[in-house]
Every structure is written in structure tokens, then in C-alpha cells.
Amino acid sequence: MTEVTYYTQDGLDKLKAEIHQMKTIGRQQISKAIAEARDKGDLSENAEYDAAKEAQGLHEAKIAKLGNTLSTARLIDESKLDLSKVLALSIVKIKNIKNGTTMSYQLVAESEADLKTGKISVKSPIAQGLLGKSVGDKTEIQVPAGKIEFEILEITR
């Protein structure tokens, strides 16, 4: 059984745009590369042709994978999110109890994760440790550097 992945509207739009780009422009570029390599002569000894055909296979596999992801994608209505506990798409402000540092993260689908913009995957250790918790809760989360204790300060969407 395939796993359902939850997306924001922005994330779902980006996924659809990427698939569209790969099916149109990407396929055209690969077809052109194959045609150019074919024009260079004997296909049995043509490394460029082999490389272009391999690139085509990888490209089609990626399209199929993204298509599968899209087929299991579900849009979350952010206006209906329960703000009393941490869920997917919640924006959580947490404090590291040991050093007092505060940080905010939005819990998103794996493909939308981008630490630079404060978006972490719901499958990450920190997100897993925060899911289901409420404001004021303290949780100890195992990260690669060891265990860190966090306090949840705020949950928004």
C-alpha cells in the first residue's frame, strides 16, 4: 500500500509544475540529444547514444515516481487545522531548554522540506518528537547529536 502524503497548496502546485516541465521540455531535450547522437553514426559503438538512452530511462523513471507521489498526494485545508496540538503543516515555535535558543519550524511533506525556509519533513526526528504535543509540553528528542529537550511555545498555521 502506498503512503499518503499531505501537501500545502503551494507544494502541490510545485509538484504539478515539475511533472509538467519534465513531460514537456525535459522529454524534448532528451529526444533531441538522442537524435543528435543517432546522427553521429554506428549505434553499436556510440557512447553518446547509450548515455542519452540511459538519461531517457532515468528521466521517465523520475516522471513515474513523481506521478505516483501526485496520485497519493492529499491537500490539507489549513483553515481546518487543530491548533491545540502539533500536526502536519503546523508552524511550531520551540525552545531548546538547555541553551534557551528558540526556533520555528513548519512541518511539511518530505518533498517540501527546506531548512533554509524553516520547513522540516514530518518524518524528521524533530518533527516526529513534536507531533501530537501541545503548547507548554516538554519533549526529549533523539537527534544525531544526542538527546535534546524542547518546550513547545506556540503552534500556528
mmCIF file with all atom_site columns, C-alpha atoms in Angstrom:
data_model
loop_
_atom_site.group_PDB
_atom_site.id
_atom_site.type_symbol
_atom_site.label_atom_id
_atom_site.label_alt_id
_atom_site.label_comp_id
_atom_site.label_asym_id
_atom_site.label_entity_id
_atom_site.label_seq_id
_atom_site.pdbx_PDB_ins_code
_atom_site.Cartn_x
_atom_site.Cartn_y
_atom_site.Cartn_z
_atom_site.occupancy
_atom_site.B_iso_or_equiv
_atom_site.pdbx_formal_charge
_atom_site.auth_seq_id
_atom_site.auth_comp_id
_atom_site.auth_asym_id
_atom_site.auth_atom_id
_atom_site.pdbx_PDB_model_num
ATOM 1   C CA . MET A 1 1   ? 0.000  0.000  0.000   1.00 0.00 ? 1   MET A CA 1
ATOM 2   C CA . THR A 1 2   ? 1.339  3.403  -0.911  1.00 0.00 ? 2   THR A CA 1
ATOM 3   C CA . GLU A 1 3   ? 1.699  6.092  1.682   1.00 0.00 ? 3   GLU A CA 1
ATOM 4   C CA . VAL A 1 4   ? -0.493 9.187  1.529   1.00 0.00 ? 4   VAL A CA 1
ATOM 5   C CA . THR A 1 5   ? 1.478  12.435 1.596   1.00 0.00 ? 5   THR A CA 1
ATOM 6   C CA . TYR A 1 6   ? -0.080 15.716 2.710   1.00 0.00 ? 6   TYR A CA 1
ATOM 7   C CA . TYR A 1 7   ? 0.729  18.943 0.887   1.00 0.00 ? 7   TYR A CA 1
ATOM 8   C CA . THR A 1 8   ? 0.078  22.640 1.114   1.00 0.00 ? 8   THR A CA 1
ATOM 9   C CA . GLN A 1 9   ? -1.472 24.225 -1.975  1.00 0.00 ? 9   GLN A CA 1
ATOM 10  C CA . ASP A 1 10  ? 1.924  25.741 -2.830  1.00 0.00 ? 10  ASP A CA 1
ATOM 11  C CA . GLY A 1 11  ? 3.700  22.384 -2.533  1.00 0.00 ? 11  GLY A CA 1
ATOM 12  C CA . LEU A 1 12  ? 1.089  20.617 -4.650  1.00 0.00 ? 12  LEU A CA 1
ATOM 13  C CA . ASP A 1 13  ? 1.319  23.317 -7.332  1.00 0.00 ? 13  ASP A CA 1
ATOM 14  C CA . LYS A 1 14  ? 5.129  22.963 -7.433  1.00 0.00 ? 14  LYS A CA 1
ATOM 15  C CA . LEU A 1 15  ? 4.834  19.178 -7.793  1.00 0.00 ? 15  LEU A CA 1
ATOM 16  C CA . LYS A 1 16  ? 2.385  19.529 -10.697 1.00 0.00 ? 16  LYS A CA 1
ATOM 17  C CA . ALA A 1 17  ? 4.602  22.142 -12.369 1.00 0.00 ? 17  ALA A CA 1
ATOM 18  C CA . GLU A 1 18  ? 7.669  19.903 -12.064 1.00 0.00 ? 18  GLU A CA 1
ATOM 19  C CA . ILE A 1 19  ? 5.845  16.961 -13.650 1.00 0.00 ? 19  ILE A CA 1
ATOM 20  C CA . HIS A 1 20  ? 4.563  19.188 -16.459 1.00 0.00 ? 20  HIS A CA 1
ATOM 21  C CA . GLN A 1 21  ? 8.052  20.582 -17.119 1.00 0.00 ? 21  GLN A CA 1
ATOM 22  C CA . MET A 1 22  ? 9.579  17.103 -17.196 1.00 0.00 ? 22  MET A CA 1
ATOM 23  C CA . LYS A 1 23  ? 6.906  15.760 -19.558 1.00 0.00 ? 23  LYS A CA 1
ATOM 24  C CA . THR A 1 24  ? 7.231  18.651 -21.988 1.00 0.00 ? 24  THR A CA 1
ATOM 25  C CA . ILE A 1 25  ? 10.601 20.417 -22.010 1.00 0.00 ? 25  ILE A CA 1
ATOM 26  C CA . GLY A 1 26  ? 12.539 17.555 -20.409 1.00 0.00 ? 26  GLY A CA 1
ATOM 27  C CA . ARG A 1 27  ? 11.317 14.967 -22.896 1.00 0.00 ? 27  ARG A CA 1
ATOM 28  C CA . GLN A 1 28  ? 12.012 17.308 -25.821 1.00 0.00 ? 28  GLN A CA 1
ATOM 29  C CA . GLN A 1 29  ? 15.593 17.858 -24.679 1.00 0.00 ? 29  GLN A CA 1
ATOM 30  C CA . ILE A 1 30  ? 16.231 14.137 -24.297 1.00 0.00 ? 30  ILE A CA 1
ATOM 31  C CA . SER A 1 31  ? 14.685 13.365 -27.708 1.00 0.00 ? 31  SER A CA 1
ATOM 32  C CA . LYS A 1 32  ? 16.926 15.988 -29.272 1.00 0.00 ? 32  LYS A CA 1
ATOM 33  C CA . ALA A 1 33  ? 20.028 14.509 -27.580 1.00 0.00 ? 33  ALA A CA 1
ATOM 34  C CA . ILE A 1 34  ? 19.105 11.016 -28.814 1.00 0.00 ? 34  ILE A CA 1
ATOM 35  C CA . ALA A 1 35  ? 18.557 12.293 -32.357 1.00 0.00 ? 35  ALA A CA 1
ATOM 36  C CA . GLU A 1 36  ? 21.905 14.116 -32.362 1.00 0.00 ? 36  GLU A CA 1
ATOM 37  C CA . ALA A 1 37  ? 23.712 11.039 -31.065 1.00 0.00 ? 37  ALA A CA 1
ATOM 38  C CA . ARG A 1 38  ? 21.965 8.828  -33.642 1.00 0.00 ? 38  ARG A CA 1
ATOM 39  C CA . ASP A 1 39  ? 23.171 11.119 -36.432 1.00 0.00 ? 39  ASP A CA 1
ATOM 40  C CA . LYS A 1 40  ? 26.783 10.511 -35.421 1.00 0.00 ? 40  LYS A CA 1
ATOM 41  C CA . GLY A 1 41  ? 26.923 7.043  -36.911 1.00 0.00 ? 41  GLY A CA 1
ATOM 42  C CA . ASP A 1 42  ? 27.068 3.414  -35.824 1.00 0.00 ? 42  ASP A CA 1
ATOM 43  C CA . LEU A 1 43  ? 24.833 2.947  -32.779 1.00 0.00 ? 43  LEU A CA 1
ATOM 44  C CA . SER A 1 44  ? 26.671 -0.177 -31.589 1.00 0.00 ? 44  SER A CA 1
ATOM 45  C CA . GLU A 1 45  ? 29.770 1.880  -30.745 1.00 0.00 ? 45  GLU A CA 1
ATOM 46  C CA . ASN A 1 46  ? 28.151 5.214  -29.938 1.00 0.00 ? 46  ASN A CA 1
ATOM 47  C CA . ALA A 1 47  ? 28.672 6.111  -26.280 1.00 0.00 ? 47  ALA A CA 1
ATOM 48  C CA . GLU A 1 48  ? 26.706 9.358  -26.652 1.00 0.00 ? 48  GLU A CA 1
ATOM 49  C CA . TYR A 1 49  ? 23.674 7.427  -27.871 1.00 0.00 ? 49  TYR A CA 1
ATOM 50  C CA . ASP A 1 50  ? 23.929 4.964  -24.973 1.00 0.00 ? 50  ASP A CA 1
ATOM 51  C CA . ALA A 1 51  ? 24.230 7.834  -22.482 1.00 0.00 ? 51  ALA A CA 1
ATOM 52  C CA . ALA A 1 52  ? 21.240 9.653  -23.993 1.00 0.00 ? 52  ALA A CA 1
ATOM 53  C CA . LYS A 1 53  ? 19.104 6.487  -23.884 1.00 0.00 ? 53  LYS A CA 1
ATOM 54  C CA . GLU A 1 54  ? 20.133 5.908  -20.259 1.00 0.00 ? 54  GLU A CA 1
ATOM 55  C CA . ALA A 1 55  ? 19.243 9.520  -19.411 1.00 0.00 ? 55  ALA A CA 1
ATOM 56  C CA . GLN A 1 56  ? 15.872 8.946  -21.057 1.00 0.00 ? 56  GLN A CA 1
ATOM 57  C CA . GLY A 1 57  ? 15.246 5.894  -18.873 1.00 0.00 ? 57  GLY A CA 1
ATOM 58  C CA . LEU A 1 58  ? 16.164 7.774  -15.712 1.00 0.00 ? 58  LEU A CA 1
ATOM 59  C CA . HIS A 1 59  ? 14.003 10.728 -16.757 1.00 0.00 ? 59  HIS A CA 1
ATOM 60  C CA . GLU A 1 60  ? 10.972 8.504  -17.382 1.00 0.00 ? 60  GLU A CA 1
ATOM 61  C CA . ALA A 1 61  ? 11.521 6.740  -14.055 1.00 0.00 ? 61  ALA A CA 1
ATOM 62  C CA . LYS A 1 62  ? 11.516 10.092 -12.268 1.00 0.00 ? 62  LYS A CA 1
ATOM 63  C CA . ILE A 1 63  ? 8.316  11.117 -14.063 1.00 0.00 ? 63  ILE A CA 1
ATOM 64  C CA . ALA A 1 64  ? 6.700  7.848  -12.964 1.00 0.00 ? 64  ALA A CA 1
ATOM 65  C CA . LYS A 1 65  ? 7.845  8.356  -9.366  1.00 0.00 ? 65  LYS A CA 1
ATOM 66  C CA . LEU A 1 66  ? 6.525  11.934 -9.278  1.00 0.00 ? 66  LEU A CA 1
ATOM 67  C CA . GLY A 1 67  ? 3.272  10.749 -10.870 1.00 0.00 ? 67  GLY A CA 1
ATOM 68  C CA . ASN A 1 68  ? 2.906  8.160  -8.118  1.00 0.00 ? 68  ASN A CA 1
ATOM 69  C CA . THR A 1 69  ? 3.604  10.818 -5.495  1.00 0.00 ? 69  THR A CA 1
ATOM 70  C CA . LEU A 1 70  ? 0.962  13.053 -7.057  1.00 0.00 ? 70  LEU A CA 1
ATOM 71  C CA . SER A 1 71  ? -1.578 10.215 -7.104  1.00 0.00 ? 71  SER A CA 1
ATOM 72  C CA . THR A 1 72  ? -1.177 9.730  -3.341  1.00 0.00 ? 72  THR A CA 1
ATOM 73  C CA . ALA A 1 73  ? -0.955 13.453 -2.534  1.00 0.00 ? 73  ALA A CA 1
ATOM 74  C CA . ARG A 1 74  ? -3.679 15.000 -0.425  1.00 0.00 ? 74  ARG A CA 1
ATOM 75  C CA . LEU A 1 75  ? -4.265 18.717 0.008   1.00 0.00 ? 75  LEU A CA 1
ATOM 76  C CA . ILE A 1 76  ? -4.642 19.860 3.587   1.00 0.00 ? 76  ILE A CA 1
ATOM 77  C CA . ASP A 1 77  ? -7.141 22.624 4.254   1.00 0.00 ? 77  ASP A CA 1
ATOM 78  C CA . GLU A 1 78  ? -5.008 24.771 6.533   1.00 0.00 ? 78  GLU A CA 1
ATOM 79  C CA . SER A 1 79  ? -8.060 26.657 7.821   1.00 0.00 ? 79  SER A CA 1
ATOM 80  C CA . LYS A 1 80  ? -9.321 23.469 9.482   1.00 0.00 ? 80  LYS A CA 1
ATOM 81  C CA . LEU A 1 81  ? -6.111 22.560 11.293  1.00 0.00 ? 81  LEU A CA 1
ATOM 82  C CA . ASP A 1 82  ? -6.436 21.969 15.016  1.00 0.00 ? 82  ASP A CA 1
ATOM 83  C CA . LEU A 1 83  ? -4.132 24.493 16.693  1.00 0.00 ? 83  LEU A CA 1
ATOM 84  C CA . SER A 1 84  ? -4.255 22.786 20.091  1.00 0.00 ? 84  SER A CA 1
ATOM 85  C CA . LYS A 1 85  ? -1.636 20.206 19.071  1.00 0.00 ? 85  LYS A CA 1
ATOM 86  C CA . VAL A 1 86  ? 1.201  19.794 16.576  1.00 0.00 ? 86  VAL A CA 1
ATOM 87  C CA . LEU A 1 87  ? 0.084  18.282 13.259  1.00 0.00 ? 87  LEU A CA 1
ATOM 88  C CA . ALA A 1 88  ? 1.386  18.209 9.687   1.00 0.00 ? 88  ALA A CA 1
ATOM 89  C CA . LEU A 1 89  ? 1.590  21.788 8.338   1.00 0.00 ? 89  LEU A CA 1
ATOM 90  C CA . SER A 1 90  ? 1.660  23.288 11.839  1.00 0.00 ? 90  SER A CA 1
ATOM 91  C CA . ILE A 1 91  ? 4.176  26.041 12.460  1.00 0.00 ? 91  ILE A CA 1
ATOM 92  C CA . VAL A 1 92  ? 5.757  25.282 15.816  1.00 0.00 ? 92  VAL A CA 1
ATOM 93  C CA . LYS A 1 93  ? 7.859  27.633 17.906  1.00 0.00 ? 93  LYS A CA 1
ATOM 94  C CA . ILE A 1 94  ? 10.076 25.627 20.243  1.00 0.00 ? 94  ILE A CA 1
ATOM 95  C CA . LYS A 1 95  ? 12.734 26.406 22.823  1.00 0.00 ? 95  LYS A CA 1
ATOM 96  C CA . ASN A 1 96  ? 15.837 24.346 23.486  1.00 0.00 ? 96  ASN A CA 1
ATOM 97  C CA . ILE A 1 97  ? 15.658 24.041 27.277  1.00 0.00 ? 97  ILE A CA 1
ATOM 98  C CA . LYS A 1 98  ? 19.409 23.524 27.710  1.00 0.00 ? 98  LYS A CA 1
ATOM 99  C CA . ASN A 1 99  ? 20.608 26.676 25.929  1.00 0.00 ? 99  ASN A CA 1
ATOM 100 C CA . GLY A 1 100 ? 17.416 28.770 25.697  1.00 0.00 ? 100 GLY A CA 1
ATOM 101 C CA . THR A 1 101 ? 17.502 29.045 21.886  1.00 0.00 ? 101 THR A CA 1
ATOM 102 C CA . THR A 1 102 ? 14.109 29.419 20.218  1.00 0.00 ? 102 THR A CA 1
ATOM 103 C CA . MET A 1 103 ? 13.306 28.369 16.683  1.00 0.00 ? 103 MET A CA 1
ATOM 104 C CA . SER A 1 104 ? 10.264 27.969 14.449  1.00 0.00 ? 104 SER A CA 1
ATOM 105 C CA . TYR A 1 105 ? 9.589  25.133 12.046  1.00 0.00 ? 105 TYR A CA 1
ATOM 106 C CA . GLN A 1 106 ? 6.722  24.250 9.763   1.00 0.00 ? 106 GLN A CA 1
ATOM 107 C CA . LEU A 1 107 ? 6.120  20.515 9.478   1.00 0.00 ? 107 LEU A CA 1
ATOM 108 C CA . VAL A 1 108 ? 5.649  19.665 5.798   1.00 0.00 ? 108 VAL A CA 1
ATOM 109 C CA . ALA A 1 109 ? 5.793  16.716 3.390   1.00 0.00 ? 109 ALA A CA 1
ATOM 110 C CA . GLU A 1 110 ? 9.249  15.306 2.742   1.00 0.00 ? 110 GLU A CA 1
ATOM 111 C CA . SER A 1 111 ? 9.401  16.754 -0.768  1.00 0.00 ? 111 SER A CA 1
ATOM 112 C CA . GLU A 1 112 ? 8.569  20.272 0.520   1.00 0.00 ? 112 GLU A CA 1
ATOM 113 C CA . ALA A 1 113 ? 11.190 20.271 3.287   1.00 0.00 ? 113 ALA A CA 1
ATOM 114 C CA . ASP A 1 114 ? 13.661 23.171 3.119   1.00 0.00 ? 114 ASP A CA 1
ATOM 115 C CA . LEU A 1 115 ? 15.559 24.004 6.289   1.00 0.00 ? 115 LEU A CA 1
ATOM 116 C CA . LYS A 1 116 ? 16.582 27.433 4.946   1.00 0.00 ? 116 LYS A CA 1
ATOM 117 C CA . THR A 1 117 ? 12.923 28.490 4.959   1.00 0.00 ? 117 THR A CA 1
ATOM 118 C CA . GLY A 1 118 ? 12.131 26.738 8.245   1.00 0.00 ? 118 GLY A CA 1
ATOM 119 C CA . LYS A 1 119 ? 10.267 23.804 6.684   1.00 0.00 ? 119 LYS A CA 1
ATOM 120 C CA . ILE A 1 120 ? 11.140 20.361 8.035   1.00 0.00 ? 120 ILE A CA 1
ATOM 121 C CA . SER A 1 121 ? 9.828  16.972 6.981   1.00 0.00 ? 121 SER A CA 1
ATOM 122 C CA . VAL A 1 122 ? 7.167  15.384 9.163   1.00 0.00 ? 122 VAL A CA 1
ATOM 123 C CA . LYS A 1 123 ? 9.395  12.296 9.005   1.00 0.00 ? 123 LYS A CA 1
ATOM 124 C CA . SER A 1 124 ? 12.404 14.066 10.578  1.00 0.00 ? 124 SER A CA 1
ATOM 125 C CA . PRO A 1 125 ? 13.347 13.176 14.167  1.00 0.00 ? 125 PRO A CA 1
ATOM 126 C CA . ILE A 1 126 ? 12.409 16.651 15.476  1.00 0.00 ? 126 ILE A CA 1
ATOM 127 C CA . ALA A 1 127 ? 9.005  16.604 13.767  1.00 0.00 ? 127 ALA A CA 1
ATOM 128 C CA . GLN A 1 128 ? 8.322  13.072 14.976  1.00 0.00 ? 128 GLN A CA 1
ATOM 129 C CA . GLY A 1 129 ? 9.083  14.178 18.523  1.00 0.00 ? 129 GLY A CA 1
ATOM 130 C CA . LEU A 1 130 ? 6.747  17.185 18.230  1.00 0.00 ? 130 LEU A CA 1
ATOM 131 C CA . LEU A 1 131 ? 3.722  15.573 16.556  1.00 0.00 ? 131 LEU A CA 1
ATOM 132 C CA . GLY A 1 132 ? 0.704  15.378 18.852  1.00 0.00 ? 132 GLY A CA 1
ATOM 133 C CA . LYS A 1 133 ? 2.203  17.639 21.522  1.00 0.00 ? 133 LYS A CA 1
ATOM 134 C CA . SER A 1 134 ? 0.520  20.821 22.833  1.00 0.00 ? 134 SER A CA 1
ATOM 135 C CA . VAL A 1 135 ? 1.722  24.270 23.890  1.00 0.00 ? 135 VAL A CA 1
ATOM 136 C CA . GLY A 1 136 ? 3.646  24.013 27.145  1.00 0.00 ? 136 GLY A CA 1
ATOM 137 C CA . ASP A 1 137 ? 4.591  20.359 26.625  1.00 0.00 ? 137 ASP A CA 1
ATOM 138 C CA . LYS A 1 138 ? 8.227  19.382 27.003  1.00 0.00 ? 138 LYS A CA 1
ATOM 139 C CA . THR A 1 139 ? 9.662  16.611 24.892  1.00 0.00 ? 139 THR A CA 1
ATOM 140 C CA . GLU A 1 140 ? 13.044 14.937 24.654  1.00 0.00 ? 140 GLU A CA 1
ATOM 141 C CA . ILE A 1 141 ? 14.030 14.242 21.060  1.00 0.00 ? 141 ILE A CA 1
ATOM 142 C CA . GLN A 1 142 ? 16.817 11.974 19.876  1.00 0.00 ? 142 GLN A CA 1
ATOM 143 C CA . VAL A 1 143 ? 18.801 13.743 17.142  1.00 0.00 ? 143 VAL A CA 1
ATOM 144 C CA . PRO A 1 144 ? 22.150 12.725 15.598  1.00 0.00 ? 144 PRO A CA 1
ATOM 145 C CA . ALA A 1 145 ? 23.990 14.931 18.136  1.00 0.00 ? 145 ALA A CA 1
ATOM 146 C CA . GLY A 1 146 ? 22.240 13.248 21.086  1.00 0.00 ? 146 GLY A CA 1
ATOM 147 C CA . LYS A 1 147 ? 19.073 13.928 23.070  1.00 0.00 ? 147 LYS A CA 1
ATOM 148 C CA . ILE A 1 148 ? 17.724 17.479 23.207  1.00 0.00 ? 148 ILE A CA 1
ATOM 149 C CA . GLU A 1 149 ? 14.847 18.639 25.376  1.00 0.00 ? 149 GLU A CA 1
ATOM 150 C CA . PHE A 1 150 ? 12.450 21.131 23.807  1.00 0.00 ? 150 PHE A CA 1
ATOM 151 C CA . GLU A 1 151 ? 9.469  23.066 25.116  1.00 0.00 ? 151 GLU A CA 1
ATOM 152 C CA . ILE A 1 152 ? 6.642  23.942 22.752  1.00 0.00 ? 152 ILE A CA 1
ATOM 153 C CA . LEU A 1 153 ? 5.969  27.674 22.986  1.00 0.00 ? 153 LEU A CA 1
ATOM 154 C CA . GLU A 1 154 ? 3.455  28.279 20.184  1.00 0.00 ? 154 GLU A CA 1
ATOM 155 C CA . ILE A 1 155 ? 1.501  26.442 17.500  1.00 0.00 ? 155 ILE A CA 1
ATOM 156 C CA . THR A 1 156 ? 0.146  28.310 14.479  1.00 0.00 ? 156 THR A CA 1
ATOM 157 C CA . ARG A 1 157 ? -0.635 27.549 10.872  1.00 0.00 ? 157 ARG A CA 1
#
